Amino acid sequence: MGVKETVKALSVIGIGEIYITGKVKVGGNVKSYPNKRQVLRALFDSYKDCTKCDLHKSRRQVVFGDGNPDSPVVFVGEAPGEEEDIQGKPFVGRAGRYLNEQLKRIGMPRETVYITNVNKCRPPGNRKPNYIEMQACLPYLRKELSIINPKVICCLGATAAEGILGKKIQITKMRGQLFPYPYNPSVKVFLTFHPAFILRNLNAEGEFIEDLIKLKEIVKGGL
Ligand code: SF4
């Protein structure tokens, strides 16, 4: 499929603008940047002052994704917490440090992967983002994912999975499984627990590590 046809096909599913690296431009819809980091920076600049949902009222700052933009796997959580809101980076609080430990333990260190959230602003009191807030923010995540174009999107917890897959998720039953990404079926979506859940339920730690090891095998092409 050529660039024009791709832009037309994406517009049918609601993606009116795509970002690609290189020097290709079609009309006003495709922007050209020399590398993914710069494309991501341009995307972030486009919504760092966003007020599309009520979460902007209590945030300190918008928290964009972080990590290796060439990673074959992108981890997606639900929203920033207090520490993330202060530092402006995703997964830097207690749950993030725990995730880092487990990623290091399985030989997939954090600096080699990319991590982001469905919602880019902290919900007050660390509550879950609601449906309206998620729908307002999901277009940013979809653009972020289209730029990185990973092999696998790993959803951390049911809220992130519901945002990405657009359906009700029972994480205890659906964890460890692969699903097609609705906006690009060649990208797979893998589900596991949120690390904050594991910190509250250490009896599920073994399943979480089992999932991460399976994810690593999928990324390597072994499964
Ligand atoms: S959560 Fe997303 S949609 Fe809502 S204000 Fe923040 S950036 Fe905008």
mmCIF file of C-alpha atoms and ligand atoms in Angstrom:
data_model
loop_
_atom_site.group_PDB
_atom_site.id
_atom_site.type_symbol
_atom_site.label_atom_id
_atom_site.label_comp_id
_atom_site.label_asym_id
_atom_site.label_seq_id
_atom_site.Cartn_x
_atom_site.Cartn_y
_atom_site.Cartn_z
ATOM 1 C CA MET A 1 0.000 0.000 0.000
ATOM 2 C CA GLY A 2 1.397 3.417 -0.938
ATOM 3 C CA VAL A 3 1.565 6.437 1.331
ATOM 4 C CA LYS A 4 -1.587 8.059 -0.152
ATOM 5 C CA GLU A 5 -3.570 4.843 0.237
ATOM 6 C CA THR A 6 -2.271 4.387 3.799
ATOM 7 C CA VAL A 7 -3.345 7.927 4.758
ATOM 8 C CA LYS A 8 -6.781 7.299 3.215
ATOM 9 C CA ALA A 9 -7.175 3.968 5.034
ATOM 10 C CA LEU A 10 -6.142 5.474 8.377
ATOM 11 C CA SER A 11 -8.566 8.374 7.959
ATOM 12 C CA VAL A 12 -11.396 5.823 7.720
ATOM 13 C CA ILE A 13 -10.597 4.611 11.268
ATOM 14 C CA GLY A 14 -10.259 8.135 12.630
ATOM 15 C CA ILE A 15 -6.508 8.732 12.334
ATOM 16 C CA GLY A 16 -6.350 11.937 10.315
ATOM 17 C CA GLU A 17 -2.659 12.584 10.660
ATOM 18 C CA ILE A 18 0.300 10.209 10.544
ATOM 19 C CA TYR A 19 3.927 10.802 11.400
ATOM 20 C CA ILE A 20 6.749 9.082 9.585
ATOM 21 C CA THR A 21 10.487 9.443 9.537
ATOM 22 C CA GLY A 22 12.072 10.392 6.219
ATOM 23 C CA LYS A 23 11.242 13.020 3.637
ATOM 24 C CA VAL A 24 7.846 11.888 2.420
ATOM 25 C CA LYS A 25 4.971 14.381 2.472
ATOM 26 C CA VAL A 26 1.415 14.001 1.185
ATOM 27 C CA GLY A 27 -0.778 17.094 1.268
ATOM 28 C CA GLY A 28 -0.985 18.470 4.782
ATOM 29 C CA ASN A 29 -1.466 15.116 6.444
ATOM 30 C CA VAL A 30 2.012 13.631 6.642
ATOM 31 C CA LYS A 31 4.841 15.381 8.433
ATOM 32 C CA SER A 32 8.442 14.516 7.898
ATOM 33 C CA TYR A 33 11.133 14.290 10.597
ATOM 34 C CA PRO A 34 14.609 12.726 10.543
ATOM 35 C CA ASN A 35 14.121 10.338 13.473
ATOM 36 C CA LYS A 36 11.507 8.958 15.858
ATOM 37 C CA ARG A 37 12.716 10.988 18.856
ATOM 38 C CA GLN A 38 12.058 14.217 16.967
ATOM 39 C CA VAL A 39 8.670 12.989 15.794
ATOM 40 C CA LEU A 40 7.766 12.114 19.385
ATOM 41 C CA ARG A 41 8.984 15.505 20.571
ATOM 42 C CA ALA A 42 6.783 17.205 17.944
ATOM 43 C CA LEU A 43 3.812 15.145 19.108
ATOM 44 C CA PHE A 44 4.468 16.045 22.750
ATOM 45 C CA ASP A 45 4.813 19.731 21.897
ATOM 46 C CA SER A 46 1.419 19.522 20.186
ATOM 47 C CA TYR A 47 -0.389 18.613 23.437
ATOM 48 C CA LYS A 48 1.793 19.621 26.394
ATOM 49 C CA ASP A 49 -0.742 22.368 27.218
ATOM 50 C CA CYS A 50 -3.773 20.156 26.538
ATOM 51 C CA THR A 51 -7.059 20.970 28.300
ATOM 52 C CA LYS A 52 -9.254 18.424 26.521
ATOM 53 C CA CYS A 53 -10.406 16.760 29.728
ATOM 54 C CA ASP A 54 -10.817 17.734 33.382
ATOM 55 C CA LEU A 55 -7.552 16.072 34.409
ATOM 56 C CA HIS A 56 -5.707 19.199 33.250
ATOM 57 C CA LYS A 57 -7.171 21.097 36.221
ATOM 58 C CA SER A 58 -5.188 19.258 38.905
ATOM 59 C CA ARG A 59 -2.048 18.106 37.081
ATOM 60 C CA ARG A 60 1.381 19.645 37.612
ATOM 61 C CA GLN A 61 2.422 18.714 34.090
ATOM 62 C CA VAL A 62 1.571 16.433 31.184
ATOM 63 C CA VAL A 63 3.552 13.185 31.436
ATOM 64 C CA PHE A 64 4.653 11.918 28.055
ATOM 65 C CA GLY A 65 6.133 8.480 27.296
ATOM 66 C CA ASP A 66 9.777 7.738 27.965
ATOM 67 C CA GLY A 67 12.437 5.308 26.792
ATOM 68 C CA ASN A 68 13.815 3.770 23.632
ATOM 69 C CA PRO A 69 11.650 4.798 20.649
ATOM 70 C CA ASP A 70 13.091 1.927 18.598
ATOM 71 C CA SER A 71 12.025 -0.670 21.164
ATOM 72 C CA PRO A 72 10.036 -3.630 19.788
ATOM 73 C CA VAL A 73 7.892 -3.497 22.919
ATOM 74 C CA VAL A 74 5.942 -0.600 24.454
ATOM 75 C CA PHE A 75 4.567 -0.880 28.012
ATOM 76 C CA VAL A 76 1.341 1.039 28.622
ATOM 77 C CA GLY A 77 -0.092 1.842 32.046
ATOM 78 C CA GLU A 78 -3.281 3.730 32.874
ATOM 79 C CA ALA A 79 -2.113 7.179 34.072
ATOM 80 C CA PRO A 80 0.653 8.995 35.982
ATOM 81 C CA GLY A 81 0.692 8.931 39.799
ATOM 82 C CA GLU A 82 1.985 11.584 42.173
ATOM 83 C CA GLU A 83 5.694 10.951 41.621
ATOM 84 C CA GLU A 84 5.218 10.886 37.847
ATOM 85 C CA ASP A 85 3.252 14.156 38.042
ATOM 86 C CA ILE A 86 6.155 15.733 39.963
ATOM 87 C CA GLN A 87 8.991 14.366 37.807
ATOM 88 C CA GLY A 88 7.203 14.465 34.437
ATOM 89 C CA LYS A 89 8.156 10.868 33.610
ATOM 90 C CA PRO A 90 6.054 7.692 33.563
ATOM 91 C CA PHE A 91 6.594 4.848 36.042
ATOM 92 C CA VAL A 92 9.100 6.554 38.356
ATOM 93 C CA GLY A 93 7.214 5.902 41.612
ATOM 94 C CA ARG A 94 7.196 2.737 43.723
ATOM 95 C CA ALA A 95 5.380 0.655 41.078
ATOM 96 C CA GLY A 96 7.781 1.919 38.424
ATOM 97 C CA ARG A 97 10.824 0.986 40.482
ATOM 98 C CA TYR A 98 9.353 -2.473 41.015
ATOM 99 C CA LEU A 99 8.728 -2.826 37.259
ATOM 100 C CA ASN A 100 12.325 -1.749 36.579
ATOM 101 C CA GLU A 101 13.605 -4.448 38.952
ATOM 102 C CA GLN A 102 11.570 -7.155 37.239
ATOM 103 C CA LEU A 103 12.552 -5.988 33.743
ATOM 104 C CA LYS A 104 16.213 -6.090 34.769
ATOM 105 C CA ARG A 105 15.725 -9.515 36.313
ATOM 106 C CA ILE A 106 14.412 -11.002 33.029
ATOM 107 C CA GLY A 107 17.148 -9.345 30.938
ATOM 108 C CA MET A 108 15.018 -6.615 29.363
ATOM 109 C CA PRO A 109 16.235 -3.467 31.192
ATOM 110 C CA ARG A 110 14.005 -0.408 31.273
ATOM 111 C CA GLU A 111 16.379 1.708 29.187
ATOM 112 C CA THR A 112 15.928 -0.740 26.284
ATOM 113 C CA VAL A 113 12.118 -0.397 26.183
ATOM 114 C CA TYR A 114 9.534 2.390 25.875
ATOM 115 C CA ILE A 115 6.971 3.119 28.621
ATOM 116 C CA THR A 116 3.885 5.316 28.509
ATOM 117 C CA ASN A 117 0.304 5.660 29.766
ATOM 118 C CA VAL A 118 -3.195 5.864 28.291
ATOM 119 C CA ASN A 119 -3.840 9.148 30.102
ATOM 120 C CA LYS A 120 -1.071 11.698 30.171
ATOM 121 C CA CYS A 121 -2.272 13.655 33.236
ATOM 122 C CA ARG A 122 -2.575 12.430 36.817
ATOM 123 C CA PRO A 123 -6.115 11.695 38.032
ATOM 124 C CA PRO A 124 -6.732 13.281 41.471
ATOM 125 C CA GLY A 125 -5.993 10.891 44.327
ATOM 126 C CA ASN A 126 -4.610 8.349 41.850
ATOM 127 C CA ARG A 127 -8.109 7.182 40.915
ATOM 128 C CA LYS A 128 -8.614 5.411 37.600
ATOM 129 C CA PRO A 129 -9.221 7.696 34.622
ATOM 130 C CA ASN A 130 -12.905 7.580 33.646
ATOM 131 C CA TYR A 131 -14.301 6.730 30.210
ATOM 132 C CA ILE A 132 -14.575 10.357 29.039
ATOM 133 C CA GLU A 133 -11.013 11.140 30.156
ATOM 134 C CA MET A 134 -9.679 8.044 28.427
ATOM 135 C CA GLN A 135 -11.483 8.781 25.177
ATOM 136 C CA ALA A 136 -10.133 12.350 25.248
ATOM 137 C CA CYS A 137 -6.532 11.186 25.631
ATOM 138 C CA LEU A 138 -6.426 7.984 23.560
ATOM 139 C CA PRO A 139 -5.736 9.768 20.229
ATOM 140 C CA TYR A 140 -2.373 10.923 21.661
ATOM 141 C CA LEU A 141 -1.475 7.372 22.643
ATOM 142 C CA ARG A 142 -2.492 6.047 19.222
ATOM 143 C CA LYS A 143 -0.232 8.580 17.533
ATOM 144 C CA GLU A 144 2.595 7.755 19.945
ATOM 145 C CA LEU A 145 2.223 4.045 19.157
ATOM 146 C CA SER A 146 2.034 4.666 15.414
ATOM 147 C CA ILE A 147 5.365 6.531 15.586
ATOM 148 C CA ILE A 148 7.138 3.825 17.586
ATOM 149 C CA ASN A 149 5.429 1.033 15.641
ATOM 150 C CA PRO A 150 6.404 -1.733 18.112
ATOM 151 C CA LYS A 151 6.038 -5.443 17.571
ATOM 152 C CA VAL A 152 4.140 -5.818 20.854
ATOM 153 C CA ILE A 153 2.174 -3.432 23.089
ATOM 154 C CA CYS A 154 2.190 -4.723 26.672
ATOM 155 C CA CYS A 155 -0.803 -3.425 28.656
ATOM 156 C CA LEU A 156 -0.122 -3.151 32.384
ATOM 157 C CA GLY A 157 -3.498 -3.764 34.002
ATOM 158 C CA ALA A 158 -7.114 -3.930 32.882
ATOM 159 C CA THR A 159 -7.645 -0.156 32.512
ATOM 160 C CA ALA A 160 -4.825 0.200 29.987
ATOM 161 C CA ALA A 161 -6.009 -2.935 28.168
ATOM 162 C CA GLU A 162 -9.580 -1.610 27.965
ATOM 163 C CA GLY A 163 -8.303 1.677 26.525
ATOM 164 C CA ILE A 164 -6.132 -0.061 23.918
ATOM 165 C CA LEU A 165 -8.496 -2.874 22.938
ATOM 166 C CA GLY A 166 -11.758 -0.958 23.415
ATOM 167 C CA LYS A 167 -13.530 -3.754 25.257
ATOM 168 C CA LYS A 168 -14.129 -5.024 28.792
ATOM 169 C CA ILE A 169 -11.132 -6.931 30.165
ATOM 170 C CA GLN A 170 -10.886 -9.519 32.922
ATOM 171 C CA ILE A 171 -7.172 -9.323 33.498
ATOM 172 C CA THR A 172 -6.907 -12.453 35.654
ATOM 173 C CA LYS A 173 -8.422 -14.511 32.802
ATOM 174 C CA MET A 174 -6.864 -12.701 29.826
ATOM 175 C CA ARG A 175 -3.322 -12.056 31.118
ATOM 176 C CA GLY A 176 -0.483 -13.747 29.281
ATOM 177 C CA GLN A 177 -2.428 -13.723 26.000
ATOM 178 C CA LEU A 178 -1.972 -11.904 22.695
ATOM 179 C CA PHE A 179 -4.652 -9.880 20.892
ATOM 180 C CA PRO A 180 -4.518 -7.925 17.610
ATOM 181 C CA TYR A 181 -4.112 -4.158 18.030
ATOM 182 C CA PRO A 182 -7.339 -2.726 16.533
ATOM 183 C CA TYR A 183 -5.506 0.102 14.729
ATOM 184 C CA ASN A 184 -2.806 -2.105 13.204
ATOM 185 C CA PRO A 185 -3.451 -5.859 13.282
ATOM 186 C CA SER A 186 0.213 -6.623 12.559
ATOM 187 C CA VAL A 187 0.979 -5.255 16.047
ATOM 188 C CA LYS A 188 0.129 -7.605 18.923
ATOM 189 C CA VAL A 189 -1.277 -6.582 22.307
ATOM 190 C CA PHE A 190 -0.113 -8.572 25.338
ATOM 191 C CA LEU A 191 -1.865 -8.304 28.698
ATOM 192 C CA THR A 192 -0.481 -8.571 32.202
ATOM 193 C CA PHE A 193 -1.045 -7.095 35.656
ATOM 194 C CA HIS A 194 -0.208 -3.553 36.669
ATOM 195 C CA PRO A 195 2.930 -3.574 38.891
ATOM 196 C CA ALA A 196 1.030 -1.580 41.564
ATOM 197 C CA PHE A 197 -1.434 -4.490 41.779
ATOM 198 C CA ILE A 198 1.457 -6.910 42.339
ATOM 199 C CA LEU A 199 2.810 -4.736 45.157
ATOM 200 C CA ARG A 200 -0.589 -5.049 46.847
ATOM 201 C CA ASN A 201 -0.954 -8.758 45.975
ATOM 202 C CA LEU A 202 2.463 -10.361 46.180
ATOM 203 C CA ASN A 203 0.944 -13.818 45.711
ATOM 204 C CA ALA A 204 0.480 -12.860 42.025
ATOM 205 C CA GLU A 205 4.157 -11.970 41.569
ATOM 206 C CA GLY A 206 5.014 -15.362 40.070
ATOM 207 C CA GLU A 207 2.353 -14.947 37.362
ATOM 208 C CA PHE A 208 3.589 -11.442 36.621
ATOM 209 C CA ILE A 209 7.182 -12.625 36.154
ATOM 210 C CA GLU A 210 5.945 -15.573 34.089
ATOM 211 C CA ASP A 211 4.118 -13.075 31.823
ATOM 212 C CA LEU A 212 7.202 -10.878 31.452
ATOM 213 C CA ILE A 213 9.337 -13.873 30.490
ATOM 214 C CA LYS A 214 6.703 -14.931 27.945
ATOM 215 C CA LEU A 215 6.602 -11.366 26.592
ATOM 216 C CA LYS A 216 10.377 -11.397 26.150
ATOM 217 C CA GLU A 217 10.120 -14.652 24.173
ATOM 218 C CA ILE A 218 7.373 -13.181 21.966
ATOM 219 C CA VAL A 219 9.468 -10.081 21.305
ATOM 220 C CA LYS A 220 12.451 -12.268 20.396
ATOM 221 C CA GLY A 221 10.196 -14.180 17.988
ATOM 222 C CA GLY A 222 10.329 -17.401 19.965
ATOM 223 C CA LEU A 223 6.551 -17.716 20.516
HETATM 224 S S1 SF4 B 1 -5.333 13.549 30.283
HETATM 225 FE FE1 SF4 B 1 -4.902 13.726 28.087
HETATM 226 S S2 SF4 B 1 -6.784 14.618 27.192
HETATM 227 FE FE2 SF4 B 1 -6.839 14.999 29.422
HETATM 228 S S3 SF4 B 1 -5.925 17.047 29.673
HETATM 229 FE FE3 SF4 B 1 -4.280 15.521 29.953
HETATM 230 S S4 SF4 B 1 -3.321 15.321 27.907
HETATM 231 FE FE4 SF4 B 1 -5.335 16.298 27.634
#
